[in-house]
Coordinates of C-alpha atoms in Angstrom, one line a residue:
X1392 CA -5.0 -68.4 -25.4
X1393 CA -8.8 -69.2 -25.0
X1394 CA -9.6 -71.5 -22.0
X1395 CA -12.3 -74.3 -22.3
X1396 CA -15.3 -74.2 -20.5
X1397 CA -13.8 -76.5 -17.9
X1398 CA -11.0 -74.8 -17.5
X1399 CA -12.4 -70.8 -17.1
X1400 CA -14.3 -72.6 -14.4
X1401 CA -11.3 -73.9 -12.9
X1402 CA -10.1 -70.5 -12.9
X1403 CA -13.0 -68.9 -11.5
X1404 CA -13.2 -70.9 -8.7
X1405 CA -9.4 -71.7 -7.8
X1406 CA -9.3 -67.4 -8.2
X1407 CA -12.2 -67.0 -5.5
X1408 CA -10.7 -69.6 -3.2
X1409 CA -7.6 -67.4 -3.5
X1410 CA -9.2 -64.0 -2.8
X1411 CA -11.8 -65.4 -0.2
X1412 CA -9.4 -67.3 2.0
X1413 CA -5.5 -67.3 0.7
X1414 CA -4.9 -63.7 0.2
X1415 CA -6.8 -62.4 3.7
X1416 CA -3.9 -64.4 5.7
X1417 CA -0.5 -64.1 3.7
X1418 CA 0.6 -61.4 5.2
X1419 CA 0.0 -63.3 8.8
X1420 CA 1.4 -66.2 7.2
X1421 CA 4.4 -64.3 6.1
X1422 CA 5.2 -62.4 9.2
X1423 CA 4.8 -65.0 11.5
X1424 CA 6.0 -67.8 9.4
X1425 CA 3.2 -70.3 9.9
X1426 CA 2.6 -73.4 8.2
X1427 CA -0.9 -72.8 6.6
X1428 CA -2.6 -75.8 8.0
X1429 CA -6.3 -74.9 8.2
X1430 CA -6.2 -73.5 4.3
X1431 CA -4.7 -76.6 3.2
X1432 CA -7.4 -78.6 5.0
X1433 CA -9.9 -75.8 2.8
X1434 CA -8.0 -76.7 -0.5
X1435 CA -8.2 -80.1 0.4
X1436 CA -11.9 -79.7 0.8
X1437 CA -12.1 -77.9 -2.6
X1438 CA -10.5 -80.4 -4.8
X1439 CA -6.8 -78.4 -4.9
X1440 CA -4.9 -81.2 -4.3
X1441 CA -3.7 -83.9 -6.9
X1442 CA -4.8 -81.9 -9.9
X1443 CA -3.9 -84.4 -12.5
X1444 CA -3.9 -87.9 -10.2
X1445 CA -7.1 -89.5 -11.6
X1446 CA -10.1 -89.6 -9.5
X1447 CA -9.8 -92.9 -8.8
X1448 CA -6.8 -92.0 -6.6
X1449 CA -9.1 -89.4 -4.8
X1450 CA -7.3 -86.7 -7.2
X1451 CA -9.7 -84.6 -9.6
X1452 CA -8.7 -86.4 -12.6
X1453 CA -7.9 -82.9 -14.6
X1454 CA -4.8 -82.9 -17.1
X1455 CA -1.6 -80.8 -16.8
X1456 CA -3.2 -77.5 -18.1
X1457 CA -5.5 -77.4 -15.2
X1458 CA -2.7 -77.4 -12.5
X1459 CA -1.3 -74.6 -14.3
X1460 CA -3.9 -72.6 -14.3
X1461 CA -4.4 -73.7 -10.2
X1462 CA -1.1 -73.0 -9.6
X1463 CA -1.3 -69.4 -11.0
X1464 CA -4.2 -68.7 -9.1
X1465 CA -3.3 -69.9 -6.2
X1466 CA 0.2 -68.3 -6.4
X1467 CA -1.8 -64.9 -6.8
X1468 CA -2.8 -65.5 -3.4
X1469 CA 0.1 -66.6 -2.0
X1470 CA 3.0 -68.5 -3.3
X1471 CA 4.1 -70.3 -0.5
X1472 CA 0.3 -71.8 -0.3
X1473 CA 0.7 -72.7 -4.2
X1474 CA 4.1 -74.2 -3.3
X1475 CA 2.1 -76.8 -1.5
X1476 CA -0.3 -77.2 -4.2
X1477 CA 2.7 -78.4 -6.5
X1478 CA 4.3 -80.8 -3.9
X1479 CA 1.8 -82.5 -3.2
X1480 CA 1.5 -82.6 -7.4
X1481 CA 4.6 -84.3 -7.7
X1482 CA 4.2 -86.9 -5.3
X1483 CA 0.8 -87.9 -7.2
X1484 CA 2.5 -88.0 -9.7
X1485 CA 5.5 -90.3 -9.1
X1486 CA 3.2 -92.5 -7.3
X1487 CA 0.6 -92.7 -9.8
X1488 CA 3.2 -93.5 -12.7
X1489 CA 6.2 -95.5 -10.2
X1490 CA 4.0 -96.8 -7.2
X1491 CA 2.6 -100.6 -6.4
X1492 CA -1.3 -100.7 -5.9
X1493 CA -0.4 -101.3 -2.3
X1494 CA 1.8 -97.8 -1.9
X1495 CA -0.9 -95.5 -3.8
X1496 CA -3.4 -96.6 -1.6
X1497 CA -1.2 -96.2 1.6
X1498 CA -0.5 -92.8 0.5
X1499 CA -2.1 -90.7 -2.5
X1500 CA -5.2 -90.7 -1.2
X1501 CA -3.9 -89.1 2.8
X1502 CA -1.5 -86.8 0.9
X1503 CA -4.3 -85.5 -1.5
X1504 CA -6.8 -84.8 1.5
X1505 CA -4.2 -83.2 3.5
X1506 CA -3.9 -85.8 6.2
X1507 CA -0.2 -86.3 6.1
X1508 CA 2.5 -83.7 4.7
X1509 CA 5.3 -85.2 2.6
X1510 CA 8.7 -84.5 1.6
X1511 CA 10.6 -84.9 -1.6
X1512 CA 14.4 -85.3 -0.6
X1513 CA 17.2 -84.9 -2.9
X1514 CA 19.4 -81.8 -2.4
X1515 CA 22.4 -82.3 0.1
X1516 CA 25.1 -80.1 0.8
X1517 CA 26.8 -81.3 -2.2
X1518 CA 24.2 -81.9 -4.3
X1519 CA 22.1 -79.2 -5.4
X1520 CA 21.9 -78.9 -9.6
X1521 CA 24.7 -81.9 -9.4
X1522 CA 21.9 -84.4 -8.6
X1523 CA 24.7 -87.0 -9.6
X1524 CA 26.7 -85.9 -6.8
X1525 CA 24.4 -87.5 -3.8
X1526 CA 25.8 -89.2 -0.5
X1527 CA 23.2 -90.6 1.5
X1528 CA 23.1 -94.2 0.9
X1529 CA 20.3 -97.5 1.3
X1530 CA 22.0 -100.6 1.8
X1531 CA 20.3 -103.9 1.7
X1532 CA 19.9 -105.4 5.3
X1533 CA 17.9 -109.4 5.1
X1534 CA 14.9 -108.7 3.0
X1535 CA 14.6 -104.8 3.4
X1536 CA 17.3 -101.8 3.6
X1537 CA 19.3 -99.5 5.7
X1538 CA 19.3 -95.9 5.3
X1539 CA 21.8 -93.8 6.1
X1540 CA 22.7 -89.7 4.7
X1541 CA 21.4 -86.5 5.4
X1542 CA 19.1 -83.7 3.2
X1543 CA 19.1 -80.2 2.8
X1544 CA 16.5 -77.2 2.5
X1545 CA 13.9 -79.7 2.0
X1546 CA 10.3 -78.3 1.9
X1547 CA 8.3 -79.7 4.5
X1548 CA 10.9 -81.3 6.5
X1549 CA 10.1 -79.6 9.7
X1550 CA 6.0 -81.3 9.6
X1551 CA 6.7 -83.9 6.9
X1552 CA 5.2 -87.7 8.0
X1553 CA 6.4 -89.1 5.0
X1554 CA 9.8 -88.8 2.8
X1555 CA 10.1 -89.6 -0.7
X1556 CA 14.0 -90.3 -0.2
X1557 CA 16.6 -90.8 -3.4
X1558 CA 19.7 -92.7 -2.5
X1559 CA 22.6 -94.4 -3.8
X1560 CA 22.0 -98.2 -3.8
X1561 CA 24.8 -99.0 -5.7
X1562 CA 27.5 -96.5 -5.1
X1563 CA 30.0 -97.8 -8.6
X1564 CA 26.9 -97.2 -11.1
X1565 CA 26.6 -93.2 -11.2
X1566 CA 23.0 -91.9 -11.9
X1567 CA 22.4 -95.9 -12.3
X1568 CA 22.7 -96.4 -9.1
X1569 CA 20.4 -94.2 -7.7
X1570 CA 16.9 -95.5 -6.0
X1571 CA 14.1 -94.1 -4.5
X1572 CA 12.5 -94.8 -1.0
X1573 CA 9.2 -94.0 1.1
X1574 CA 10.5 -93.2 4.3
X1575 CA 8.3 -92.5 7.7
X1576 CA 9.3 -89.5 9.2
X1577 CA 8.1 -91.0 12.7
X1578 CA 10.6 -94.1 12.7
X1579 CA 13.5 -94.7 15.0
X1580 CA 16.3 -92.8 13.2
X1581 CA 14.6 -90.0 11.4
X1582 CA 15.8 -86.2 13.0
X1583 CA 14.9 -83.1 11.3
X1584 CA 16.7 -79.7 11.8
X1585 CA 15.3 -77.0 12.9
X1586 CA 13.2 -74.4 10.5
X1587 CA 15.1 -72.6 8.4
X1588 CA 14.4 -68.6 8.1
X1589 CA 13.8 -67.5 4.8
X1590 CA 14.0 -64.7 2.5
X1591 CA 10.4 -65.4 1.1
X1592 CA 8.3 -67.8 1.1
X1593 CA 8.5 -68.2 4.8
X1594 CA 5.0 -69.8 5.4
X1595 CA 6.6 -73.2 3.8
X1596 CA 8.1 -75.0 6.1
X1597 CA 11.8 -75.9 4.8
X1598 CA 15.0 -77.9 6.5
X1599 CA 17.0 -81.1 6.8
X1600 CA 16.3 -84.4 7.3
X1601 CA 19.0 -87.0 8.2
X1602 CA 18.5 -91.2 8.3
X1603 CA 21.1 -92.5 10.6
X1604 CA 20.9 -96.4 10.6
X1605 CA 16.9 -96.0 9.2
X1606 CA 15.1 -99.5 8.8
X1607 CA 13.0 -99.9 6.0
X1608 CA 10.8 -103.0 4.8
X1609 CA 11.6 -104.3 1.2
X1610 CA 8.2 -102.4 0.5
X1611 CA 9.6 -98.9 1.3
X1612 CA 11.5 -99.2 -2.5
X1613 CA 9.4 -96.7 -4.9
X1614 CA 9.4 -98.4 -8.6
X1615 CA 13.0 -100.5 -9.8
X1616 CA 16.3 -100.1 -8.3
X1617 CA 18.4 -98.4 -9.8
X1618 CA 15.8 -96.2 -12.0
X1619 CA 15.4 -93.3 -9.0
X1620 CA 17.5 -90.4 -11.1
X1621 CA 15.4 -91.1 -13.9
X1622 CA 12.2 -91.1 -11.7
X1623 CA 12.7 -87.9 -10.3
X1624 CA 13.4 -86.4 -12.9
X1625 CA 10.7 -87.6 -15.1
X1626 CA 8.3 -85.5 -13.0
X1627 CA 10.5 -82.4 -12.9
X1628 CA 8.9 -81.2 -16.2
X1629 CA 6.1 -80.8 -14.5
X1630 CA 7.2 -79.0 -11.3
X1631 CA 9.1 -76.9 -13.9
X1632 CA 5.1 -75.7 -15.6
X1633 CA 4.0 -76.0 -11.9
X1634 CA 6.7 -73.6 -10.6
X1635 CA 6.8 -71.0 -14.1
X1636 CA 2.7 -70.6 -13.3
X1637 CA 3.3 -70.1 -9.9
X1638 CA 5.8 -67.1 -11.0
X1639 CA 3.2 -65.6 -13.0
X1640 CA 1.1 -65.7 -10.2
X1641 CA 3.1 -63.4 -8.5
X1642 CA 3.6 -61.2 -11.3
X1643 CA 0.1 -61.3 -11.6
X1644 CA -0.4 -59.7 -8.0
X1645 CA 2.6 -57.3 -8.4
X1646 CA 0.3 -55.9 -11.9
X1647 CA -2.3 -55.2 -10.1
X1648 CA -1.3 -54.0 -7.2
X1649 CA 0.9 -51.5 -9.2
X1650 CA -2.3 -50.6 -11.1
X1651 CA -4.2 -50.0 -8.4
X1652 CA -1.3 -47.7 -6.5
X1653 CA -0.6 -45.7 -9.8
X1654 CA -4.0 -44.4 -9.9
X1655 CA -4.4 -43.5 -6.1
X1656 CA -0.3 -42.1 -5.6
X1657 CA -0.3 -38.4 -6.5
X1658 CA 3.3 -36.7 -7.3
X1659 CA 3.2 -32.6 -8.8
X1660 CA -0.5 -32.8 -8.4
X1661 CA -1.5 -36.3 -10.7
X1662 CA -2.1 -39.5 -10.0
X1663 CA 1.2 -41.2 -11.6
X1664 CA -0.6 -43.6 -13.7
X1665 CA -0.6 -40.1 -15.7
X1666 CA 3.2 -39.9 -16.6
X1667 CA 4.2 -41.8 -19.6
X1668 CA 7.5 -43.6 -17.2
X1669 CA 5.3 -45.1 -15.0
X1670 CA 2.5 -46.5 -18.1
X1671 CA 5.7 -48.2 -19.3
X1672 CA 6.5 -50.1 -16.5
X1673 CA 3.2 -51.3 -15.8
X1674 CA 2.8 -52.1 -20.0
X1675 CA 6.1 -53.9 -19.6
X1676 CA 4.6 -55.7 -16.6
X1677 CA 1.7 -56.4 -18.4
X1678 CA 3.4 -58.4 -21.1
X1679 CA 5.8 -60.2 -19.4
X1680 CA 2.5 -61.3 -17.4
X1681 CA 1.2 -62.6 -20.7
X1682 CA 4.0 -64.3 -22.3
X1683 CA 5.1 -66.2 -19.5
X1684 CA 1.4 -67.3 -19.2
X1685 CA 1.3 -68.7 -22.9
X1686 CA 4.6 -70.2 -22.6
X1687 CA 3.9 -71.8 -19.0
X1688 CA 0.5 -73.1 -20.8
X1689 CA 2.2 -73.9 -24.0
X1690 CA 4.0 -76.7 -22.2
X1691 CA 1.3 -77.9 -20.0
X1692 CA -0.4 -78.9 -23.0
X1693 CA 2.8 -80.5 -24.8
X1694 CA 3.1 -82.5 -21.7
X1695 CA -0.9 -83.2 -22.1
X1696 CA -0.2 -84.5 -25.4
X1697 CA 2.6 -86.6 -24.1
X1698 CA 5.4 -84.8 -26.4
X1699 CA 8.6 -84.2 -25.7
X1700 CA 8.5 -80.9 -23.2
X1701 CA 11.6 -80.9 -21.6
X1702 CA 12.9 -77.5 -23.4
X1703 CA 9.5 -75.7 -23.3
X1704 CA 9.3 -76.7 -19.4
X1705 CA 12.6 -75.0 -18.9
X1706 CA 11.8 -71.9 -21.1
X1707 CA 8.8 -71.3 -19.2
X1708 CA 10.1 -71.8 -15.5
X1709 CA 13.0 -69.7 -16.5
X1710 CA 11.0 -66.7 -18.1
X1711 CA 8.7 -66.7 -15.8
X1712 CA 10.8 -66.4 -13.0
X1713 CA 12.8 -64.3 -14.2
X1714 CA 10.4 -62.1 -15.2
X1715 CA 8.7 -62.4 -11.4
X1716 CA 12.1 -61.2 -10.2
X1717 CA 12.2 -57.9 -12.6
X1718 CA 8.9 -56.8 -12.6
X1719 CA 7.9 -57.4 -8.8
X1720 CA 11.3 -55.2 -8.3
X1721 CA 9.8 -52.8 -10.6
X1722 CA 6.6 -52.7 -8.4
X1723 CA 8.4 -51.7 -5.2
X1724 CA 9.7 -48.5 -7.7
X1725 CA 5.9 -47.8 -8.5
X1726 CA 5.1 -47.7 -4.9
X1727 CA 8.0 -46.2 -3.9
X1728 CA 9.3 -45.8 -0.6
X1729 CA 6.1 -47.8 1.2
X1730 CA 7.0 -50.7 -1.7
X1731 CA 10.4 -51.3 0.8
X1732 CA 8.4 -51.3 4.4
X1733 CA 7.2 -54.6 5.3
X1734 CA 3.6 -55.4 5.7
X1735 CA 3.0 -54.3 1.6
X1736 CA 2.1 -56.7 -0.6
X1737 CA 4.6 -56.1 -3.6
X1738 CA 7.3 -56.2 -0.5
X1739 CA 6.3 -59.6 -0.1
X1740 CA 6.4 -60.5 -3.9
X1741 CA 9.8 -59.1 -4.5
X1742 CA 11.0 -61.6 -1.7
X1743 CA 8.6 -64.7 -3.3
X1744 CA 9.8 -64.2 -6.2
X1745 CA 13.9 -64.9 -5.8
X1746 CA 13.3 -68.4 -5.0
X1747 CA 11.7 -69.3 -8.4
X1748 CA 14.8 -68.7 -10.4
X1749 CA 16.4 -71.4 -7.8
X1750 CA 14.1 -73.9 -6.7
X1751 CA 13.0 -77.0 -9.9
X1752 CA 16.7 -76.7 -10.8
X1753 CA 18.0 -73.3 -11.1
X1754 CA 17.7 -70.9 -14.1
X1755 CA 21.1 -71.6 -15.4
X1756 CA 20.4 -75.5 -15.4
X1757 CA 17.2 -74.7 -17.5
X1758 CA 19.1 -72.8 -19.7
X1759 CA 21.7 -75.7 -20.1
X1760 CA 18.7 -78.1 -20.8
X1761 CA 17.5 -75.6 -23.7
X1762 CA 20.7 -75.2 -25.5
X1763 CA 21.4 -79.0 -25.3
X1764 CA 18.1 -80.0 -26.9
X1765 CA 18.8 -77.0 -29.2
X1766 CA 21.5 -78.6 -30.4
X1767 CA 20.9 -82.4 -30.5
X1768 CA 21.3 -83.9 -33.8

């Protein structure tokens, strides 16, 4: 697929952003953990924030295509920084299509310029691909509501200053009754749990939030009542393109890397870019890289042209991740031994990479989407 003008540059520069000042601290990042701060501040800076919210909004007014390309370059770098990238996406998003005047200017503009960190709530301990299965509950108290539940492995939780909260506000209406809420993570009520240690991706910051008894002013409700489920979801197409370029980003790093350690490792006196096993694997690499890139792009644009993308989405998060899954496994057999010691890159990819087939709604909810709009008559 030939990029636009527009878009190469978007490349260009969201790739030298990425080598220049992601890639030279995620292996710090990884090790110790550490929320990325000062490179979101950077990204911020550069315009890597709110890809598609119009620049009215502060965003950079680009379409859906763009982010995926930002993603993928970013996630190159480092996933977990990407991962940031595509929050902070989704909240534009919602607000952009859901909020009043008075919420997008409260908040797209701080969230875009990395000011404040936010949240998007829905899993709980019972609900993770069951959306329909959530407890925490907003109850109308006088003019406003009363929050009351608890949410788990929620990205950001532990530095979030604002929660985009979905909750049942009418408990005999099912996925009807759901509603969406803007929540302070400062007010009376709000604890978090501590940060939770992860496989990969351990520079995002990820634990629970509960609302015991949480005020909030009749303001705090994001679009109608009663519409949440369908809300949140409506933007999940796009973290679904956001999260599929963000695992060809990684496969993208695990290609070359492998490239590059094929050519230097020497075994019975050749490098083993040499053997015909090893060309395989990194030609196997190579196209997985490229087909998950057209499909993840193939969906961008149906969502650019405002067509039904809810079965290319899913095809492209779930290749792609599973793809990110095999071949940064088959990196770690290229390098061999050093591929399993920590402090090498395609160590770190291997462990990225497991979260994408979970994370957006797992793989075998995207495959569940598929067949049903397969078979819809």
């Amino acid at each position: 697929m030939f990029l636009s003008t527009e878009h190469q540059q978007v490349a260009d520069m969201t790739r030298r952003f990425a080598n220049q000042v992601i890639r030279p601290e995620a292996e710090r990042l990884d090790r110790e953990e550490a929320f990325a701060g000062e490179i979101y501040q950077e990204m911020a800076q550069n315009g890597l924030f709110g890809i598609t919210v119009p620049d009215s909004y502060g965003g950079a007014g680009l379409d859906c295509l763009a982010y995926s390309i930002v993603m993928e370059e970013l996630s190159r770098g480092y996933a977990s920084v990407a991962d940031q990238c595509g929050l902070v996406e989704l909240f534009g998003t919602m607000l952009c299509k859901y909020g009043t005047e008075m919420q997008k200017s409260e908040w797209i503009g701080p969230l875009i310029r990395a000011e404040k960190r936010g949240a998007y709530c829905i899993t709980e301990a019972g609900a993770g691909s069951d959306v329909s299965g959530i407890k925490t509950t907003a109850a109308r108290s006088g003019s406003g509501w009363v929050l009351n539940g608890s949410k788990l492995w929620i990205h950001n939780a532990p530095v979030a200053d604002v929660a985009f909260v979905l909750a049942r506000t009418n408990p005999e209406a099912g996925k009807r009754g759901m509603s969406i809420f803007i929540v302070d993570c400062h007010a009376t009520g709000v604890t978090r749990g501590p940060k939770e240690h992860k496989l990969g991706q351990r520079s995002s910051q990820v634990g629970e939030l509960a609302f015991n008894d949480v005020s909030l002013p009749a303001d705090a409700l994001l679009g109608v009542e009663g519409r949440g489920f369908h809300m949140m979801m409506s933007v999940l197409e796009k973290g679904r393109v956001g999260i599929g370029a963000l695992a060809v980003g990684i496969i993208q790093a695990a290609l070359e890397a492998s490239i590059e350690q094929a050519k230097l490792r020497q075994q019975f006196g050749h490098a083993i870019a040499e053997f015909q096993a090893i060309q395989f694997m990194l030609a196997d690499m190579a196209k997985d890289a490229e087909a998950a890139r057209l499909l993840v792009r193939s969906a961008a644009m149906k969502l650019d042209a405002e067509v039904d993308a809810a079965a290319a989405s899913s095809m492209a998060k779930c290749f792609a991740s599973d793809a990110a899954v095999a071949n940064t496994s088959n990196a770690i057999q290229i390098f061999g031994g050093s591929g399993y010691i920590r402090g090498y890159e395609v160590e770190r990819l291997f462990r990225d990479a497991k979260i994408t087939q979970i994370y957006e709604g797992t793989n075998q909810i995207q495959r569940v989407i598929i067949a049903r709009k397969l078979l819809e008559s």
